[in-house]
Amino acid sequence: MRQSLIMGNWKMNGNLQDGQQLAKALAEGLGEVQQEVAVCVPFVYLSGIRDVLASSPIALGAQNVADQASGAYTGEVSATMLADIGAKYALVGHSERRSYYGDTNQTVANRFCQAQKQNVIPVLCVGETLEEREQDRTFQVVDEQLDAVIDAAGIEAFANAVIAYEPVWAIGTGKTASDDQAQEVHKYIRERIAARSQAIADKVQILYGGSVKADNAKALFAMPDIDGGLVGGASLDAKGFLQICHSV
Ligand code: 13P
């Protein structure tokens, strides 16, 4: 049985005070849960949020990680630094990084490997655009995004990684993939992993992301290959995010 994971992605929102208030409300409101809960916060607030979450089970994550280990890479934040500050997770290849900041399957694979080397768990984001879906290329796009990482890191790397399926057309649009649409791609991803290792396919958590809200989370999380969610906008509201956390 896979443990569920509910992860908030705060993106580039709020200030330190907002983040600390939100983290405090989550820590106080979460209660006893079986599932894991994590928040991916802006780099500059990692330590400030870590301090608020110190006595709670909520894990800390970053929204990106450098594709190089260290050195003259102005503006980048390495996996070593993330590990040092107490980040358990790092998103890699979020569609906003791919579309606005030039991330490619290759740089995403490098980020994934850098995170793993420092025991920061990479959360590999994959997903198609609306145009790609309309052209019936969803599986092909997901294959390419996954294969680049499997080729670079090896299938065994997925024993210690998370995959997030986030159809780009569902991100921030209010248009959630239907439960069946999401399940179809999750199942496909798991089968793709299973073709290389059944044991890893059985174990790897595959999260759904894209307009997850308190009112649609339960049905999505009930699908057999959906192991939780990567939540953007709705993770900025403590009450709504806690409801999502309790929808597993
Ligand atoms: P929304 O939940 O705002 O659609 O964002 C999803 C996402 O991008 C999470 O990483």
PDB file of C-alpha atoms and ligand atoms in Angstrom:
ATOM      1  CA  MET A   1       0.000   0.000   0.000  1.00  0.00           C
ATOM      2  CA  ARG A   2       1.471   3.340  -1.034  1.00  0.00           C
ATOM      3  CA  GLN A   3       1.399   6.193   1.437  1.00  0.00           C
ATOM      4  CA  SER A   4      -0.524   9.187   0.121  1.00  0.00           C
ATOM      5  CA  LEU A   5       1.250  12.478  -0.234  1.00  0.00           C
ATOM      6  CA  ILE A   6      -0.408  15.879  -0.394  1.00  0.00           C
ATOM      7  CA  MET A   7       1.953  18.628  -1.404  1.00  0.00           C
ATOM      8  CA  GLY A   8       1.265  22.338  -1.598  1.00  0.00           C
ATOM      9  CA  ASN A   9       3.138  24.425  -4.139  1.00  0.00           C
ATOM     10  CA  TRP A  10       2.996  28.021  -3.012  1.00  0.00           C
ATOM     11  CA  LYS A  11       4.677  29.232  -6.220  1.00  0.00           C
ATOM     12  CA  MET A  12       5.772  32.904  -6.041  1.00  0.00           C
ATOM     13  CA  ASN A  13       3.130  34.148  -3.656  1.00  0.00           C
ATOM     14  CA  GLY A  14       3.013  36.058  -0.411  1.00  0.00           C
ATOM     15  CA  ASN A  15       5.673  37.311   1.950  1.00  0.00           C
ATOM     16  CA  LEU A  16       7.419  35.794   4.963  1.00  0.00           C
ATOM     17  CA  GLN A  17       4.636  36.758   7.343  1.00  0.00           C
ATOM     18  CA  ASP A  18       1.940  35.276   5.095  1.00  0.00           C
ATOM     19  CA  GLY A  19       3.932  32.081   4.714  1.00  0.00           C
ATOM     20  CA  GLN A  20       4.582  31.731   8.423  1.00  0.00           C
ATOM     21  CA  GLN A  21       0.915  32.334   9.246  1.00  0.00           C
ATOM     22  CA  LEU A  22      -0.134  29.760   6.702  1.00  0.00           C
ATOM     23  CA  ALA A  23       2.416  27.225   7.942  1.00  0.00           C
ATOM     24  CA  LYS A  24       1.326  27.812  11.536  1.00  0.00           C
ATOM     25  CA  ALA A  25      -2.337  27.305  10.638  1.00  0.00           C
ATOM     26  CA  LEU A  26      -1.459  24.075   8.815  1.00  0.00           C
ATOM     27  CA  ALA A  27       0.685  22.794  11.659  1.00  0.00           C
ATOM     28  CA  GLU A  28      -2.039  23.542  14.200  1.00  0.00           C
ATOM     29  CA  GLY A  29      -4.910  22.280  12.084  1.00  0.00           C
ATOM     30  CA  LEU A  30      -3.572  19.093  10.559  1.00  0.00           C
ATOM     31  CA  GLY A  31      -4.199  16.700  13.433  1.00  0.00           C
ATOM     32  CA  GLU A  32      -3.535  12.971  13.147  1.00  0.00           C
ATOM     33  CA  VAL A  33      -3.112  11.845   9.557  1.00  0.00           C
ATOM     34  CA  GLN A  34      -1.833   8.728   7.818  1.00  0.00           C
ATOM     35  CA  GLN A  35      -0.783  10.585   4.713  1.00  0.00           C
ATOM     36  CA  GLU A  36       2.277  12.739   4.342  1.00  0.00           C
ATOM     37  CA  VAL A  37       1.825  16.477   3.898  1.00  0.00           C
ATOM     38  CA  ALA A  38       4.454  18.824   2.491  1.00  0.00           C
ATOM     39  CA  VAL A  39       4.721  22.423   1.321  1.00  0.00           C
ATOM     40  CA  CYS A  40       7.022  23.682  -1.426  1.00  0.00           C
ATOM     41  CA  VAL A  41       7.916  27.246  -0.590  1.00  0.00           C
ATOM     42  CA  PRO A  42      10.018  29.985  -2.220  1.00  0.00           C
ATOM     43  CA  PHE A  43      13.756  29.494  -1.622  1.00  0.00           C
ATOM     44  CA  VAL A  44      14.167  32.615   0.507  1.00  0.00           C
ATOM     45  CA  TYR A  45      11.502  31.469   2.938  1.00  0.00           C
ATOM     46  CA  LEU A  46      12.659  27.879   3.368  1.00  0.00           C
ATOM     47  CA  SER A  47      14.377  28.469   6.688  1.00  0.00           C
ATOM     48  CA  GLY A  48      11.609  30.749   8.003  1.00  0.00           C
ATOM     49  CA  ILE A  49       8.931  28.178   7.207  1.00  0.00           C
ATOM     50  CA  ARG A  50      11.095  25.302   8.452  1.00  0.00           C
ATOM     51  CA  ASP A  51      11.219  26.963  11.869  1.00  0.00           C
ATOM     52  CA  VAL A  52       7.429  27.215  12.032  1.00  0.00           C
ATOM     53  CA  LEU A  53       7.004  23.581  10.950  1.00  0.00           C
ATOM     54  CA  ALA A  54       9.738  22.274  13.242  1.00  0.00           C
ATOM     55  CA  SER A  55       7.446  20.449  15.638  1.00  0.00           C
ATOM     56  CA  SER A  56       4.900  19.368  13.024  1.00  0.00           C
ATOM     57  CA  PRO A  57       5.014  16.371  10.675  1.00  0.00           C
ATOM     58  CA  ILE A  58       4.608  18.659   7.641  1.00  0.00           C
ATOM     59  CA  ALA A  59       7.630  18.318   5.386  1.00  0.00           C
ATOM     60  CA  LEU A  60       9.428  21.102   3.594  1.00  0.00           C
ATOM     61  CA  GLY A  61      10.084  21.252  -0.129  1.00  0.00           C
ATOM     62  CA  ALA A  62      11.660  23.605  -2.639  1.00  0.00           C
ATOM     63  CA  GLN A  63      10.174  24.532  -5.996  1.00  0.00           C
ATOM     64  CA  ASN A  64      13.303  23.885  -8.018  1.00  0.00           C
ATOM     65  CA  VAL A  65      16.938  22.831  -7.631  1.00  0.00           C
ATOM     66  CA  ALA A  66      20.074  23.629  -9.630  1.00  0.00           C
ATOM     67  CA  ASP A  67      21.183  21.259 -12.366  1.00  0.00           C
ATOM     68  CA  GLN A  68      24.802  21.612 -11.220  1.00  0.00           C
ATOM     69  CA  ALA A  69      26.404  20.604  -7.938  1.00  0.00           C
ATOM     70  CA  SER A  70      28.184  23.851  -7.035  1.00  0.00           C
ATOM     71  CA  GLY A  71      30.324  26.607  -8.476  1.00  0.00           C
ATOM     72  CA  ALA A  72      29.949  29.726 -10.573  1.00  0.00           C
ATOM     73  CA  TYR A  73      26.198  29.544 -11.256  1.00  0.00           C
ATOM     74  CA  THR A  74      24.955  32.926 -10.116  1.00  0.00           C
ATOM     75  CA  GLY A  75      21.402  32.890  -8.847  1.00  0.00           C
ATOM     76  CA  GLU A  76      21.099  29.125  -8.541  1.00  0.00           C
ATOM     77  CA  VAL A  77      20.387  27.078  -5.416  1.00  0.00           C
ATOM     78  CA  SER A  78      22.076  23.695  -5.135  1.00  0.00           C
ATOM     79  CA  ALA A  79      20.743  20.430  -3.787  1.00  0.00           C
ATOM     80  CA  THR A  80      23.422  20.571  -1.092  1.00  0.00           C
ATOM     81  CA  MET A  81      22.021  23.904   0.063  1.00  0.00           C
ATOM     82  CA  LEU A  82      18.496  22.515   0.085  1.00  0.00           C
ATOM     83  CA  ALA A  83      19.565  19.505   2.128  1.00  0.00           C
ATOM     84  CA  ASP A  84      21.442  21.818   4.461  1.00  0.00           C
ATOM     85  CA  ILE A  85      18.360  23.948   5.106  1.00  0.00           C
ATOM     86  CA  GLY A  86      16.188  20.894   5.783  1.00  0.00           C
ATOM     87  CA  ALA A  87      14.259  20.521   2.534  1.00  0.00           C
ATOM     88  CA  LYS A  88      13.023  16.976   2.061  1.00  0.00           C
ATOM     89  CA  TYR A  89      11.632  17.482  -1.461  1.00  0.00           C
ATOM     90  CA  ALA A  90      12.366  19.548  -4.549  1.00  0.00           C
ATOM     91  CA  LEU A  91      10.064  19.959  -7.519  1.00  0.00           C
ATOM     92  CA  VAL A  92      11.840  19.412 -10.821  1.00  0.00           C
ATOM     93  CA  GLY A  93      10.462  20.210 -14.249  1.00  0.00           C
ATOM     94  CA  HIS A  94       7.334  22.034 -13.164  1.00  0.00           C
ATOM     95  CA  SER A  95       5.571  23.136 -16.338  1.00  0.00           C
ATOM     96  CA  GLU A  96       6.046  26.793 -15.382  1.00  0.00           C
ATOM     97  CA  ARG A  97       9.809  26.169 -15.283  1.00  0.00           C
ATOM     98  CA  ARG A  98       9.643  24.340 -18.589  1.00  0.00           C
ATOM     99  CA  SER A  99       7.563  26.966 -20.362  1.00  0.00           C
ATOM    100  CA  TYR A 100       8.839  30.255 -18.898  1.00  0.00           C
ATOM    101  CA  TYR A 101      12.415  29.487 -17.880  1.00  0.00           C
ATOM    102  CA  GLY A 102      13.686  27.158 -20.558  1.00  0.00           C
ATOM    103  CA  ASP A 103      13.810  23.905 -18.645  1.00  0.00           C
ATOM    104  CA  THR A 104      14.272  20.994 -21.053  1.00  0.00           C
ATOM    105  CA  ASN A 105      13.961  17.268 -20.495  1.00  0.00           C
ATOM    106  CA  GLN A 106      17.744  17.204 -20.199  1.00  0.00           C
ATOM    107  CA  THR A 107      18.077  19.979 -17.605  1.00  0.00           C
ATOM    108  CA  VAL A 108      15.189  18.459 -15.681  1.00  0.00           C
ATOM    109  CA  ALA A 109      16.992  15.113 -15.656  1.00  0.00           C
ATOM    110  CA  ASN A 110      20.131  16.848 -14.366  1.00  0.00           C
ATOM    111  CA  ARG A 111      18.159  18.575 -11.599  1.00  0.00           C
ATOM    112  CA  PHE A 112      16.594  15.255 -10.644  1.00  0.00           C
ATOM    113  CA  CYS A 113      20.029  13.609 -10.358  1.00  0.00           C
ATOM    114  CA  GLN A 114      21.494  16.492  -8.363  1.00  0.00           C
ATOM    115  CA  ALA A 115      18.628  16.356  -5.865  1.00  0.00           C
ATOM    116  CA  GLN A 116      18.943  12.617  -5.395  1.00  0.00           C
ATOM    117  CA  LYS A 117      22.676  12.779  -4.841  1.00  0.00           C
ATOM    118  CA  GLN A 118      21.993  14.928  -1.778  1.00  0.00           C
ATOM    119  CA  ASN A 119      19.039  12.847  -0.559  1.00  0.00           C
ATOM    120  CA  VAL A 120      16.552  15.512  -1.494  1.00  0.00           C
ATOM    121  CA  ILE A 121      13.586  13.655  -2.985  1.00  0.00           C
ATOM    122  CA  PRO A 122      12.868  14.927  -6.487  1.00  0.00           C
ATOM    123  CA  VAL A 123       9.237  15.405  -7.481  1.00  0.00           C
ATOM    124  CA  LEU A 124       9.338  15.023 -11.250  1.00  0.00           C
ATOM    125  CA  CYS A 125       6.544  16.999 -12.887  1.00  0.00           C
ATOM    126  CA  VAL A 126       5.267  15.815 -16.248  1.00  0.00           C
ATOM    127  CA  GLY A 127       2.252  16.693 -18.339  1.00  0.00           C
ATOM    128  CA  GLU A 128       0.998  17.764 -21.721  1.00  0.00           C
ATOM    129  CA  THR A 129      -0.280  21.088 -23.003  1.00  0.00           C
ATOM    130  CA  LEU A 130      -3.802  21.465 -24.353  1.00  0.00           C
ATOM    131  CA  GLU A 131      -2.457  21.483 -27.904  1.00  0.00           C
ATOM    132  CA  GLU A 132      -0.558  18.244 -27.297  1.00  0.00           C
ATOM    133  CA  ARG A 133      -3.657  16.614 -25.810  1.00  0.00           C
ATOM    134  CA  GLU A 134      -5.770  17.716 -28.751  1.00  0.00           C
ATOM    135  CA  GLN A 135      -3.190  16.221 -31.081  1.00  0.00           C
ATOM    136  CA  ASP A 136      -3.414  12.931 -29.159  1.00  0.00           C
ATOM    137  CA  ARG A 137       0.185  13.291 -28.067  1.00  0.00           C
ATOM    138  CA  THR A 138      -0.322  13.071 -24.294  1.00  0.00           C
ATOM    139  CA  PHE A 139       1.354   9.698 -23.879  1.00  0.00           C
ATOM    140  CA  GLN A 140       4.188  10.569 -26.234  1.00  0.00           C
ATOM    141  CA  VAL A 141       4.965  13.783 -24.316  1.00  0.00           C
ATOM    142  CA  VAL A 142       4.829  12.015 -20.964  1.00  0.00           C
ATOM    143  CA  ASP A 143       7.065   9.242 -22.339  1.00  0.00           C
ATOM    144  CA  GLU A 144       9.681  11.751 -23.447  1.00  0.00           C
ATOM    145  CA  GLN A 145       9.595  13.587 -20.126  1.00  0.00           C
ATOM    146  CA  LEU A 146       9.892  10.363 -18.143  1.00  0.00           C
ATOM    147  CA  ASP A 147      12.401   8.620 -20.376  1.00  0.00           C
ATOM    148  CA  ALA A 148      14.872  11.510 -20.219  1.00  0.00           C
ATOM    149  CA  VAL A 149      15.040  11.048 -16.456  1.00  0.00           C
ATOM    150  CA  ILE A 150      15.033   7.250 -16.528  1.00  0.00           C
ATOM    151  CA  ASP A 151      17.902   7.311 -19.047  1.00  0.00           C
ATOM    152  CA  ALA A 152      19.913   9.735 -16.909  1.00  0.00           C
ATOM    153  CA  ALA A 153      19.175   8.383 -13.445  1.00  0.00           C
ATOM    154  CA  GLY A 154      18.187   4.746 -14.023  1.00  0.00           C
ATOM    155  CA  ILE A 155      14.887   3.166 -13.065  1.00  0.00           C
ATOM    156  CA  GLU A 156      16.151   2.378  -9.545  1.00  0.00           C
ATOM    157  CA  ALA A 157      16.220   6.122  -8.896  1.00  0.00           C
ATOM    158  CA  PHE A 158      12.431   6.065  -8.843  1.00  0.00           C
ATOM    159  CA  ALA A 159      12.529   4.030  -5.635  1.00  0.00           C
ATOM    160  CA  ASN A 160      13.275   7.371  -4.034  1.00  0.00           C
ATOM    161  CA  ALA A 161      11.377   9.871  -6.119  1.00  0.00           C
ATOM    162  CA  VAL A 162       7.871  11.130  -6.663  1.00  0.00           C
ATOM    163  CA  ILE A 163       6.147  11.744  -9.993  1.00  0.00           C
ATOM    164  CA  ALA A 164       3.525  14.446 -10.425  1.00  0.00           C
ATOM    165  CA  TYR A 165       1.238  14.358 -13.433  1.00  0.00           C
ATOM    166  CA  GLU A 166       0.156  17.929 -14.057  1.00  0.00           C
ATOM    167  CA  PRO A 167      -1.645  18.489 -17.345  1.00  0.00           C
ATOM    168  CA  VAL A 168      -0.643  22.027 -18.278  1.00  0.00           C
ATOM    169  CA  TRP A 169      -4.176  22.883 -19.388  1.00  0.00           C
ATOM    170  CA  ALA A 170      -5.458  22.165 -15.880  1.00  0.00           C
ATOM    171  CA  ILE A 171      -2.937  24.307 -14.001  1.00  0.00           C
ATOM    172  CA  GLY A 172      -4.414  27.468 -12.563  1.00  0.00           C
ATOM    173  CA  THR A 173      -7.296  27.315 -15.021  1.00  0.00           C
ATOM    174  CA  GLY A 174      -9.987  25.878 -12.775  1.00  0.00           C
ATOM    175  CA  LYS A 175     -10.311  23.088 -15.371  1.00  0.00           C
ATOM    176  CA  THR A 176      -9.462  19.877 -13.531  1.00  0.00           C
ATOM    177  CA  ALA A 177      -8.821  16.707 -15.468  1.00  0.00           C
ATOM    178  CA  SER A 178     -11.743  14.381 -14.856  1.00  0.00           C
ATOM    179  CA  ASP A 179     -11.051  11.520 -12.475  1.00  0.00           C
ATOM    180  CA  ASP A 180     -10.963   9.127 -15.425  1.00  0.00           C
ATOM    181  CA  GLN A 181      -8.732  11.342 -17.541  1.00  0.00           C
ATOM    182  CA  ALA A 182      -6.245  11.671 -14.695  1.00  0.00           C
ATOM    183  CA  GLN A 183      -6.406   7.972 -13.798  1.00  0.00           C
ATOM    184  CA  GLU A 184      -5.775   7.013 -17.421  1.00  0.00           C
ATOM    185  CA  VAL A 185      -2.467   8.898 -17.516  1.00  0.00           C
ATOM    186  CA  HIS A 186      -1.443   7.830 -14.007  1.00  0.00           C
ATOM    187  CA  LYS A 187      -2.020   4.210 -14.956  1.00  0.00           C
ATOM    188  CA  TYR A 188      -0.046   4.726 -18.137  1.00  0.00           C
ATOM    189  CA  ILE A 189       2.880   6.219 -16.195  1.00  0.00           C
ATOM    190  CA  ARG A 190       2.840   3.346 -13.719  1.00  0.00           C
ATOM    191  CA  GLU A 191       2.812   0.807 -16.538  1.00  0.00           C
ATOM    192  CA  ARG A 192       5.712   2.581 -18.193  1.00  0.00           C
ATOM    193  CA  ILE A 193       7.697   2.252 -14.950  1.00  0.00           C
ATOM    194  CA  ALA A 194       6.495  -1.345 -14.513  1.00  0.00           C
ATOM    195  CA  ALA A 195       7.884  -2.264 -17.919  1.00  0.00           C
ATOM    196  CA  ARG A 196      11.294  -1.674 -16.339  1.00  0.00           C
ATOM    197  CA  SER A 197      10.594  -2.617 -12.733  1.00  0.00           C
ATOM    198  CA  GLN A 198       7.326  -3.876 -11.315  1.00  0.00           C
ATOM    199  CA  ALA A 199       8.580  -3.407  -7.755  1.00  0.00           C
ATOM    200  CA  ILE A 200       9.328   0.257  -8.316  1.00  0.00           C
ATOM    201  CA  ALA A 201       6.061   0.818 -10.178  1.00  0.00           C
ATOM    202  CA  ASP A 202       4.171  -0.614  -7.210  1.00  0.00           C
ATOM    203  CA  LYS A 203       6.006   1.707  -4.845  1.00  0.00           C
ATOM    204  CA  VAL A 204       6.336   5.046  -6.647  1.00  0.00           C
ATOM    205  CA  GLN A 205       3.888   7.751  -5.618  1.00  0.00           C
ATOM    206  CA  ILE A 206       2.218   9.486  -8.551  1.00  0.00           C
ATOM    207  CA  LEU A 207       0.500  12.737  -7.614  1.00  0.00           C
ATOM    208  CA  TYR A 208      -2.096  14.597  -9.630  1.00  0.00           C
ATOM    209  CA  GLY A 209      -1.822  18.371 -10.006  1.00  0.00           C
ATOM    210  CA  GLY A 210      -3.993  20.897 -11.797  1.00  0.00           C
ATOM    211  CA  SER A 211      -6.832  22.822 -10.131  1.00  0.00           C
ATOM    212  CA  VAL A 212      -7.138  20.414  -7.209  1.00  0.00           C
ATOM    213  CA  LYS A 213      -9.664  21.894  -4.803  1.00  0.00           C
ATOM    214  CA  ALA A 214     -11.451  20.769  -1.665  1.00  0.00           C
ATOM    215  CA  ASP A 215     -14.498  19.801  -3.716  1.00  0.00           C
ATOM    216  CA  ASN A 216     -12.744  17.602  -6.300  1.00  0.00           C
ATOM    217  CA  ALA A 217      -9.887  16.133  -4.276  1.00  0.00           C
ATOM    218  CA  LYS A 218     -11.744  13.197  -2.772  1.00  0.00           C
ATOM    219  CA  ALA A 219     -12.827  11.721  -6.100  1.00  0.00           C
ATOM    220  CA  LEU A 220      -9.385  12.203  -7.663  1.00  0.00           C
ATOM    221  CA  PHE A 221      -7.562  10.665  -4.707  1.00  0.00           C
ATOM    222  CA  ALA A 222      -9.915   7.691  -4.757  1.00  0.00           C
ATOM    223  CA  MET A 223      -8.595   6.600  -8.165  1.00  0.00           C
ATOM    224  CA  PRO A 224      -6.335   3.546  -7.901  1.00  0.00           C
ATOM    225  CA  ASP A 225      -3.196   5.102  -9.402  1.00  0.00           C
ATOM    226  CA  ILE A 226      -3.535   8.581  -7.892  1.00  0.00           C
ATOM    227  CA  ASP A 227      -1.510   8.711  -4.692  1.00  0.00           C
ATOM    228  CA  GLY A 228      -2.232  12.271  -3.689  1.00  0.00           C
ATOM    229  CA  GLY A 229      -1.982  15.761  -5.076  1.00  0.00           C
ATOM    230  CA  LEU A 230       0.306  18.624  -5.943  1.00  0.00           C
ATOM    231  CA  VAL A 231      -1.811  21.639  -5.123  1.00  0.00           C
ATOM    232  CA  GLY A 232      -1.146  25.179  -6.314  1.00  0.00           C
ATOM    233  CA  GLY A 233      -3.678  27.949  -5.708  1.00  0.00           C
ATOM    234  CA  ALA A 234      -5.742  26.019  -3.186  1.00  0.00           C
ATOM    235  CA  SER A 235      -2.680  25.420  -0.992  1.00  0.00           C
ATOM    236  CA  LEU A 236      -2.529  29.135  -0.133  1.00  0.00           C
ATOM    237  CA  ASP A 237      -5.649  28.884   1.978  1.00  0.00           C
ATOM    238  CA  ALA A 238      -5.113  26.903   5.170  1.00  0.00           C
ATOM    239  CA  LYS A 239      -8.703  25.765   5.576  1.00  0.00           C
ATOM    240  CA  GLY A 240      -9.052  24.611   1.977  1.00  0.00           C
ATOM    241  CA  PHE A 241      -5.667  22.904   1.928  1.00  0.00           C
ATOM    242  CA  LEU A 242      -6.379  21.080   5.186  1.00  0.00           C
ATOM    243  CA  GLN A 243      -9.654  19.884   3.701  1.00  0.00           C
ATOM    244  CA  ILE A 244      -7.721  18.568   0.699  1.00  0.00           C
ATOM    245  CA  CYS A 245      -5.254  16.875   3.060  1.00  0.00           C
ATOM    246  CA  HIS A 246      -8.144  15.127   4.740  1.00  0.00           C
ATOM    247  CA  SER A 247      -9.693  14.032   1.440  1.00  0.00           C
ATOM    248  CA  VAL A 248      -7.459  10.987   1.172  1.00  0.00           C
TER     249      VAL A 248
HETATM  250  P1  13P B   1      -3.173  24.905  -9.414  1.00  0.00           P
HETATM  251  O1  13P B   1      -3.576  23.967  -8.310  1.00  0.00           O
HETATM  252  O2  13P B   1      -3.216  26.344  -9.028  1.00  0.00           O
HETATM  253  O3  13P B   1      -3.887  24.603 -10.687  1.00  0.00           O
HETATM  254  O4  13P B   1      -1.617  24.618  -9.706  1.00  0.00           O
HETATM  255  C1  13P B   1      -1.195  23.316  -9.883  1.00  0.00           C
HETATM  256  C2  13P B   1       0.281  23.298  -9.862  1.00  0.00           C
HETATM  257  O5  13P B   1       0.921  23.821 -10.742  1.00  0.00           O
HETATM  258  C3  13P B   1       0.941  22.666  -8.710  1.00  0.00           C
HETATM  259  O6  13P B   1       2.293  22.529  -8.928  1.00  0.00           O
END
